[in-house]
Amino acid sequence: MNKLFIIKIGGNVIDNSDALRSFLGDFATVDGRKILVHGGGKIATRIGEQLGIESKYVDGRRITDDQTIDLVTMVYGGLVNKKIVAQLQALKCNALGICGADGNLVPAEKRPVKEIDWGWVGDVKSNQLPSDRWQVLLDNGFVPVLAPLTHDSNAHIMNTNADTMASAIAVALSTAYDVRLIYCFEKKGVLESVEDDNSVIRTINKESYAQLKAEQKLFAGILPKLDNAFAAIDAGVKEVLIGHADDLLQNTTPSTTGTLISA
């Protein structure tokens, strides 16, 4: 079975042009089939301020009203995505910039209004991802670069969590490829102490994850990544790794660093 790397890059790297350039240089040299899923970083917030569009958040997550969905569509699907594609093409990596709406590659639905109205935020329909369409791209030499946008089948674009998209794609393709899902960000892995960059927890399984959460040892911002990682493992993904963007090349080998997630 062919190896497939699904690599998600976090916003803090995207916000730093030097860090992003270095990461993309490494990504371009990864052999074989690969998909890059990217977030938006703080670029949308900065451009929104220039346009007089106020960013609103609840628990660190963006409320996406009518103005904001136009903003993030322009920034995530346009500015960020196409700059990444152009840099990869300059590195002889045959990148293809897309979002979840293109080819209906990531079906989604609008998040229902409960305690909070998130606006135009999409939740991935994980069981409906068309793995055959992804295989056509991968098996014909393209490197998909996916922006965190989907659609609701009623002509509305939706802002969608990039970590969740990466996990759902990994699950959908796990029957066709030997998938390693890698979450890259600015830390060396999951830290036991957020103040100590060297306190990396090398392996986490379900039992140890429950204990770490009960003891409140984990930084709240890492919990969604871990939840997505375990959801992917439960659904058949072979390997999930959380590590530093600078360690990407090592994390595509058997001798990984960072935090390896297992059942």
mmCIF file of C-alpha atoms in Angstrom:
data_model
loop_
_atom_site.group_PDB
_atom_site.id
_atom_site.type_symbol
_atom_site.label_atom_id
_atom_site.label_comp_id
_atom_site.label_asym_id
_atom_site.label_seq_id
_atom_site.Cartn_x
_atom_site.Cartn_y
_atom_site.Cartn_z
ATOM 1 C CA MET A 1 0.000 0.000 0.000
ATOM 2 C CA ASN A 2 1.383 3.429 -0.993
ATOM 3 C CA LYS A 3 2.378 5.860 1.758
ATOM 4 C CA LEU A 4 0.412 9.111 2.030
ATOM 5 C CA PHE A 5 1.349 12.037 4.226
ATOM 6 C CA ILE A 6 -1.465 14.421 5.183
ATOM 7 C CA ILE A 7 0.213 17.435 6.724
ATOM 8 C CA LYS A 8 -1.613 20.281 8.427
ATOM 9 C CA ILE A 9 0.263 23.516 9.047
ATOM 10 C CA GLY A 10 -0.838 25.877 11.796
ATOM 11 C CA GLY A 11 -1.547 29.566 11.693
ATOM 12 C CA ASN A 12 1.489 30.703 13.667
ATOM 13 C CA VAL A 13 3.776 29.353 10.943
ATOM 14 C CA ILE A 14 1.671 30.952 8.211
ATOM 15 C CA ASP A 15 1.916 34.296 10.029
ATOM 16 C CA ASN A 16 5.742 34.129 9.891
ATOM 17 C CA SER A 17 6.988 34.407 6.302
ATOM 18 C CA ASP A 18 10.465 33.071 7.123
ATOM 19 C CA ALA A 19 9.092 30.080 9.029
ATOM 20 C CA LEU A 20 6.617 29.351 6.241
ATOM 21 C CA ARG A 21 9.323 29.552 3.563
ATOM 22 C CA SER A 22 11.482 27.101 5.505
ATOM 23 C CA PHE A 23 8.580 24.723 6.080
ATOM 24 C CA LEU A 24 7.550 24.739 2.419
ATOM 25 C CA GLY A 25 11.142 24.043 1.417
ATOM 26 C CA ASP A 26 11.033 20.905 3.556
ATOM 27 C CA PHE A 27 7.527 19.954 2.431
ATOM 28 C CA ALA A 28 8.551 20.132 -1.228
ATOM 29 C CA THR A 29 11.244 17.492 -0.639
ATOM 30 C CA VAL A 30 8.936 14.945 1.017
ATOM 31 C CA ASP A 31 8.814 11.992 -1.354
ATOM 32 C CA GLY A 32 5.628 10.413 -2.615
ATOM 33 C CA ARG A 33 1.984 11.315 -2.244
ATOM 34 C CA LYS A 34 1.164 14.183 0.087
ATOM 35 C CA ILE A 35 -1.565 16.684 0.923
ATOM 36 C CA LEU A 36 -1.067 20.033 2.653
ATOM 37 C CA VAL A 37 -3.949 21.451 4.710
ATOM 38 C CA HIS A 38 -3.464 25.002 5.956
ATOM 39 C CA GLY A 39 -5.204 27.345 8.342
ATOM 40 C CA GLY A 40 -5.526 31.080 7.966
ATOM 41 C CA GLY A 41 -3.488 32.504 10.789
ATOM 42 C CA LYS A 42 -4.011 36.078 11.844
ATOM 43 C CA ILE A 43 -3.830 37.476 8.322
ATOM 44 C CA ALA A 44 -7.631 37.648 7.994
ATOM 45 C CA THR A 45 -7.873 39.548 11.281
ATOM 46 C CA ARG A 46 -5.208 42.023 10.160
ATOM 47 C CA ILE A 47 -6.780 42.629 6.745
ATOM 48 C CA GLY A 48 -10.208 42.823 8.363
ATOM 49 C CA GLU A 49 -8.982 45.636 10.586
ATOM 50 C CA GLN A 50 -7.767 47.500 7.496
ATOM 51 C CA LEU A 51 -11.234 47.065 5.943
ATOM 52 C CA GLY A 52 -13.115 47.994 9.128
ATOM 53 C CA ILE A 53 -14.375 44.448 9.771
ATOM 54 C CA GLU A 54 -14.270 43.549 13.449
ATOM 55 C CA SER A 55 -13.260 39.994 14.338
ATOM 56 C CA LYS A 56 -15.427 38.333 16.982
ATOM 57 C CA TYR A 57 -14.418 35.214 18.881
ATOM 58 C CA VAL A 58 -15.906 32.826 21.425
ATOM 59 C CA ASP A 59 -13.393 30.584 23.227
ATOM 60 C CA GLY A 60 -10.820 31.473 20.605
ATOM 61 C CA ARG A 61 -13.027 30.456 17.668
ATOM 62 C CA ARG A 62 -14.124 32.955 15.042
ATOM 63 C CA ILE A 63 -17.767 33.989 14.639
ATOM 64 C CA THR A 64 -18.238 34.072 10.861
ATOM 65 C CA ASP A 65 -20.950 36.571 9.916
ATOM 66 C CA ASP A 66 -21.743 37.743 6.368
ATOM 67 C CA GLN A 67 -18.855 40.212 6.196
ATOM 68 C CA THR A 68 -16.415 37.793 7.768
ATOM 69 C CA ILE A 69 -17.129 34.906 5.412
ATOM 70 C CA ASP A 70 -16.321 37.188 2.468
ATOM 71 C CA LEU A 71 -13.121 38.209 4.242
ATOM 72 C CA VAL A 72 -11.900 34.697 5.052
ATOM 73 C CA THR A 73 -12.829 33.433 1.595
ATOM 74 C CA MET A 74 -10.605 36.103 0.052
ATOM 75 C CA VAL A 75 -7.764 35.561 2.516
ATOM 76 C CA TYR A 76 -7.778 31.790 3.071
ATOM 77 C CA GLY A 77 -8.851 30.640 -0.389
ATOM 78 C CA GLY A 78 -7.062 33.429 -2.237
ATOM 79 C CA LEU A 79 -4.143 35.216 -0.650
ATOM 80 C CA VAL A 80 -2.823 32.485 1.673
ATOM 81 C CA ASN A 81 -3.595 29.500 -0.542
ATOM 82 C CA LYS A 82 -2.193 30.937 -3.758
ATOM 83 C CA LYS A 83 0.960 32.301 -2.121
ATOM 84 C CA ILE A 84 1.660 28.807 -0.759
ATOM 85 C CA VAL A 85 0.977 27.256 -4.173
ATOM 86 C CA ALA A 86 3.278 29.746 -5.913
ATOM 87 C CA GLN A 87 6.099 29.061 -3.462
ATOM 88 C CA LEU A 88 5.725 25.303 -3.891
ATOM 89 C CA GLN A 89 5.658 25.596 -7.679
ATOM 90 C CA ALA A 90 8.910 27.570 -7.478
ATOM 91 C CA LEU A 91 10.315 24.567 -5.583
ATOM 92 C CA LYS A 92 9.229 22.188 -8.393
ATOM 93 C CA CYS A 93 6.411 20.778 -6.263
ATOM 94 C CA ASN A 94 3.278 20.388 -8.423
ATOM 95 C CA ALA A 95 0.888 22.054 -5.972
ATOM 96 C CA LEU A 96 -2.804 22.461 -6.758
ATOM 97 C CA GLY A 97 -4.627 25.061 -4.671
ATOM 98 C CA ILE A 98 -8.168 24.061 -3.697
ATOM 99 C CA CYS A 99 -10.766 24.390 -0.964
ATOM 100 C CA GLY A 100 -13.362 21.922 0.236
ATOM 101 C CA ALA A 101 -15.956 23.312 -2.170
ATOM 102 C CA ASP A 102 -13.857 22.482 -5.246
ATOM 103 C CA GLY A 103 -15.098 19.206 -6.681
ATOM 104 C CA ASN A 104 -17.107 18.872 -3.473
ATOM 105 C CA LEU A 105 -13.911 17.357 -2.056
ATOM 106 C CA VAL A 106 -14.946 18.070 1.550
ATOM 107 C CA PRO A 107 -18.754 17.943 1.971
ATOM 108 C CA ALA A 108 -20.013 19.917 4.943
ATOM 109 C CA GLU A 109 -23.107 21.390 6.555
ATOM 110 C CA LYS A 110 -23.749 24.637 8.392
ATOM 111 C CA ARG A 111 -23.246 24.308 12.126
ATOM 112 C CA PRO A 112 -26.649 24.447 13.804
ATOM 113 C CA VAL A 113 -27.467 27.315 16.129
ATOM 114 C CA LYS A 114 -27.553 26.206 19.760
ATOM 115 C CA GLU A 115 -26.165 28.303 22.616
ATOM 116 C CA ILE A 116 -24.022 30.191 20.071
ATOM 117 C CA ASP A 117 -24.722 31.233 16.497
ATOM 118 C CA TRP A 118 -21.358 30.663 14.780
ATOM 119 C CA GLY A 119 -22.616 32.083 11.508
ATOM 120 C CA TRP A 120 -21.134 30.622 8.313
ATOM 121 C CA VAL A 121 -19.160 27.858 9.994
ATOM 122 C CA GLY A 122 -19.195 24.409 8.455
ATOM 123 C CA ASP A 123 -19.000 20.982 10.035
ATOM 124 C CA VAL A 124 -17.462 18.277 7.862
ATOM 125 C CA LYS A 125 -19.653 15.352 6.764
ATOM 126 C CA SER A 126 -16.865 12.874 7.358
ATOM 127 C CA ASN A 127 -18.752 9.856 6.023
ATOM 128 C CA GLN A 128 -19.352 11.549 2.648
ATOM 129 C CA LEU A 129 -15.811 12.469 1.591
ATOM 130 C CA PRO A 130 -15.229 11.259 -1.991
ATOM 131 C CA SER A 131 -11.994 9.309 -1.611
ATOM 132 C CA ASP A 132 -11.995 8.402 -5.310
ATOM 133 C CA ARG A 133 -11.714 12.074 -6.325
ATOM 134 C CA TRP A 134 -8.801 12.602 -3.973
ATOM 135 C CA GLN A 135 -7.121 9.524 -5.432
ATOM 136 C CA VAL A 136 -7.437 10.938 -8.952
ATOM 137 C CA LEU A 137 -5.477 14.020 -7.876
ATOM 138 C CA LEU A 138 -2.852 12.106 -5.917
ATOM 139 C CA ASP A 139 -2.316 9.334 -8.450
ATOM 140 C CA ASN A 140 -1.849 11.864 -11.265
ATOM 141 C CA GLY A 141 1.021 13.667 -9.595
ATOM 142 C CA PHE A 142 -0.781 16.616 -8.004
ATOM 143 C CA VAL A 143 -0.060 17.859 -4.485
ATOM 144 C CA PRO A 144 -3.355 19.261 -3.143
ATOM 145 C CA VAL A 145 -3.036 22.385 -0.998
ATOM 146 C CA LEU A 146 -6.335 22.731 0.850
ATOM 147 C CA ALA A 147 -7.742 25.980 2.254
ATOM 148 C CA PRO A 148 -10.134 25.720 5.259
ATOM 149 C CA LEU A 149 -13.336 26.501 3.356
ATOM 150 C CA THR A 150 -16.324 24.323 2.442
ATOM 151 C CA HIS A 151 -19.862 24.932 1.132
ATOM 152 C CA ASP A 152 -23.399 24.093 2.256
ATOM 153 C CA SER A 153 -24.910 22.990 -1.126
ATOM 154 C CA ASN A 154 -26.949 26.233 -1.174
ATOM 155 C CA ALA A 155 -24.193 28.411 -2.688
ATOM 156 C CA HIS A 156 -22.820 29.569 0.680
ATOM 157 C CA ILE A 157 -19.105 29.258 1.459
ATOM 158 C CA MET A 158 -18.348 28.214 5.039
ATOM 159 C CA ASN A 159 -15.339 28.683 7.307
ATOM 160 C CA THR A 160 -14.271 25.206 8.470
ATOM 161 C CA ASN A 161 -11.738 23.954 11.004
ATOM 162 C CA ALA A 162 -8.558 22.891 9.201
ATOM 163 C CA ASP A 163 -7.594 20.288 11.829
ATOM 164 C CA THR A 164 -10.952 18.578 11.375
ATOM 165 C CA MET A 165 -10.649 18.678 7.599
ATOM 166 C CA ALA A 166 -7.208 17.054 7.743
ATOM 167 C CA SER A 167 -8.494 14.330 10.057
ATOM 168 C CA ALA A 168 -11.540 13.608 7.883
ATOM 169 C CA ILE A 169 -9.421 13.337 4.726
ATOM 170 C CA ALA A 170 -7.003 11.002 6.499
ATOM 171 C CA VAL A 171 -9.884 8.735 7.512
ATOM 172 C CA ALA A 172 -11.418 8.720 4.027
ATOM 173 C CA LEU A 173 -8.116 7.771 2.390
ATOM 174 C CA SER A 174 -6.944 5.278 5.013
ATOM 175 C CA THR A 175 -8.377 2.311 3.085
ATOM 176 C CA ALA A 176 -6.455 3.244 -0.086
ATOM 177 C CA TYR A 177 -3.159 4.419 1.404
ATOM 178 C CA ASP A 178 -0.885 3.911 4.377
ATOM 179 C CA VAL A 179 -1.688 7.300 5.954
ATOM 180 C CA ARG A 180 0.375 9.287 8.396
ATOM 181 C CA LEU A 181 -1.464 12.414 9.576
ATOM 182 C CA ILE A 182 0.940 15.075 10.837
ATOM 183 C CA TYR A 183 -0.127 18.223 12.677
ATOM 184 C CA CYS A 184 2.693 20.791 12.445
ATOM 185 C CA PHE A 185 2.771 23.864 14.635
ATOM 186 C CA GLU A 186 5.228 25.970 16.669
ATOM 187 C CA LYS A 187 5.815 23.504 19.530
ATOM 188 C CA LYS A 188 7.916 20.331 19.555
ATOM 189 C CA GLY A 189 4.865 18.241 20.392
ATOM 190 C CA VAL A 190 2.284 17.901 23.138
ATOM 191 C CA LEU A 191 3.873 19.426 26.227
ATOM 192 C CA GLU A 192 3.385 18.264 29.789
ATOM 193 C CA SER A 193 4.203 21.827 30.866
ATOM 194 C CA VAL A 194 3.335 24.654 28.471
ATOM 195 C CA GLU A 195 6.168 26.728 30.001
ATOM 196 C CA ASP A 196 8.768 24.048 29.173
ATOM 197 C CA ASP A 197 9.305 23.476 25.442
ATOM 198 C CA ASN A 198 11.323 20.355 26.205
ATOM 199 C CA SER A 199 8.592 18.605 28.228
ATOM 200 C CA VAL A 200 7.341 16.734 25.161
ATOM 201 C CA ILE A 201 5.130 13.723 25.813
ATOM 202 C CA ARG A 202 6.481 11.218 23.288
ATOM 203 C CA THR A 203 3.445 8.937 23.135
ATOM 204 C CA ILE A 204 -0.180 9.327 24.167
ATOM 205 C CA ASN A 205 -2.876 6.667 24.099
ATOM 206 C CA LYS A 206 -6.516 6.911 25.154
ATOM 207 C CA GLU A 207 -5.823 5.919 28.731
ATOM 208 C CA SER A 208 -2.977 8.375 29.271
ATOM 209 C CA TYR A 209 -4.951 11.121 27.483
ATOM 210 C CA ALA A 210 -7.858 10.718 29.892
ATOM 211 C CA GLN A 211 -5.470 10.900 32.837
ATOM 212 C CA LEU A 212 -3.655 13.989 31.517
ATOM 213 C CA LYS A 213 -6.971 15.766 31.016
ATOM 214 C CA ALA A 214 -8.218 14.785 34.469
ATOM 215 C CA GLU A 215 -5.022 16.178 35.984
ATOM 216 C CA GLN A 216 -5.400 19.349 33.836
ATOM 217 C CA LYS A 217 -1.824 19.027 32.614
ATOM 218 C CA LEU A 218 -2.574 19.844 28.995
ATOM 219 C CA PHE A 219 -2.858 23.323 27.495
ATOM 220 C CA ALA A 220 -6.471 23.878 26.406
ATOM 221 C CA GLY A 221 -5.460 24.834 22.870
ATOM 222 C CA ILE A 222 -4.017 21.370 22.181
ATOM 223 C CA LEU A 223 -7.184 19.480 23.135
ATOM 224 C CA PRO A 224 -8.994 19.900 19.763
ATOM 225 C CA LYS A 225 -5.908 18.539 17.962
ATOM 226 C CA LEU A 226 -5.814 15.522 20.262
ATOM 227 C CA ASP A 227 -9.546 14.922 19.902
ATOM 228 C CA ASN A 228 -9.175 14.974 16.113
ATOM 229 C CA ALA A 229 -6.157 12.684 16.343
ATOM 230 C CA PHE A 230 -8.004 10.053 18.358
ATOM 231 C CA ALA A 231 -11.050 10.314 16.103
ATOM 232 C CA ALA A 232 -8.778 9.551 13.153
ATOM 233 C CA ILE A 233 -7.125 6.605 14.919
ATOM 234 C CA ASP A 234 -10.532 5.189 15.871
ATOM 235 C CA ALA A 235 -11.623 5.404 12.228
ATOM 236 C CA GLY A 236 -8.649 3.532 10.803
ATOM 237 C CA VAL A 237 -5.803 6.013 10.332
ATOM 238 C CA LYS A 238 -2.560 4.220 11.096
ATOM 239 C CA GLU A 239 -0.454 7.032 12.535
ATOM 240 C CA VAL A 240 -1.055 10.544 13.872
ATOM 241 C CA LEU A 241 1.813 12.764 14.943
ATOM 242 C CA ILE A 242 1.893 16.239 16.502
ATOM 243 C CA GLY A 243 5.186 18.089 16.207
ATOM 244 C CA HIS A 244 7.159 21.199 15.308
ATOM 245 C CA ALA A 245 7.051 22.477 11.741
ATOM 246 C CA ASP A 246 10.865 22.493 11.728
ATOM 247 C CA ASP A 247 10.856 18.729 12.354
ATOM 248 C CA LEU A 248 8.696 17.844 9.360
ATOM 249 C CA LEU A 249 11.331 15.863 7.467
ATOM 250 C CA GLN A 250 12.230 13.751 10.489
ATOM 251 C CA ASN A 251 8.543 13.181 11.151
ATOM 252 C CA THR A 252 8.092 11.653 7.705
ATOM 253 C CA THR A 253 10.624 8.937 8.591
ATOM 254 C CA PRO A 254 10.349 5.989 11.021
ATOM 255 C CA SER A 255 12.533 7.895 13.535
ATOM 256 C CA THR A 256 9.952 10.477 14.509
ATOM 257 C CA THR A 257 10.167 13.193 17.092
ATOM 258 C CA GLY A 258 7.186 15.048 18.572
ATOM 259 C CA THR A 259 4.188 13.214 20.033
ATOM 260 C CA LEU A 260 2.922 9.985 18.486
ATOM 261 C CA ILE A 261 -0.772 9.213 19.018
ATOM 262 C CA SER A 262 -1.907 5.608 19.342
ATOM 263 C CA ALA A 263 -5.071 3.732 20.232
#
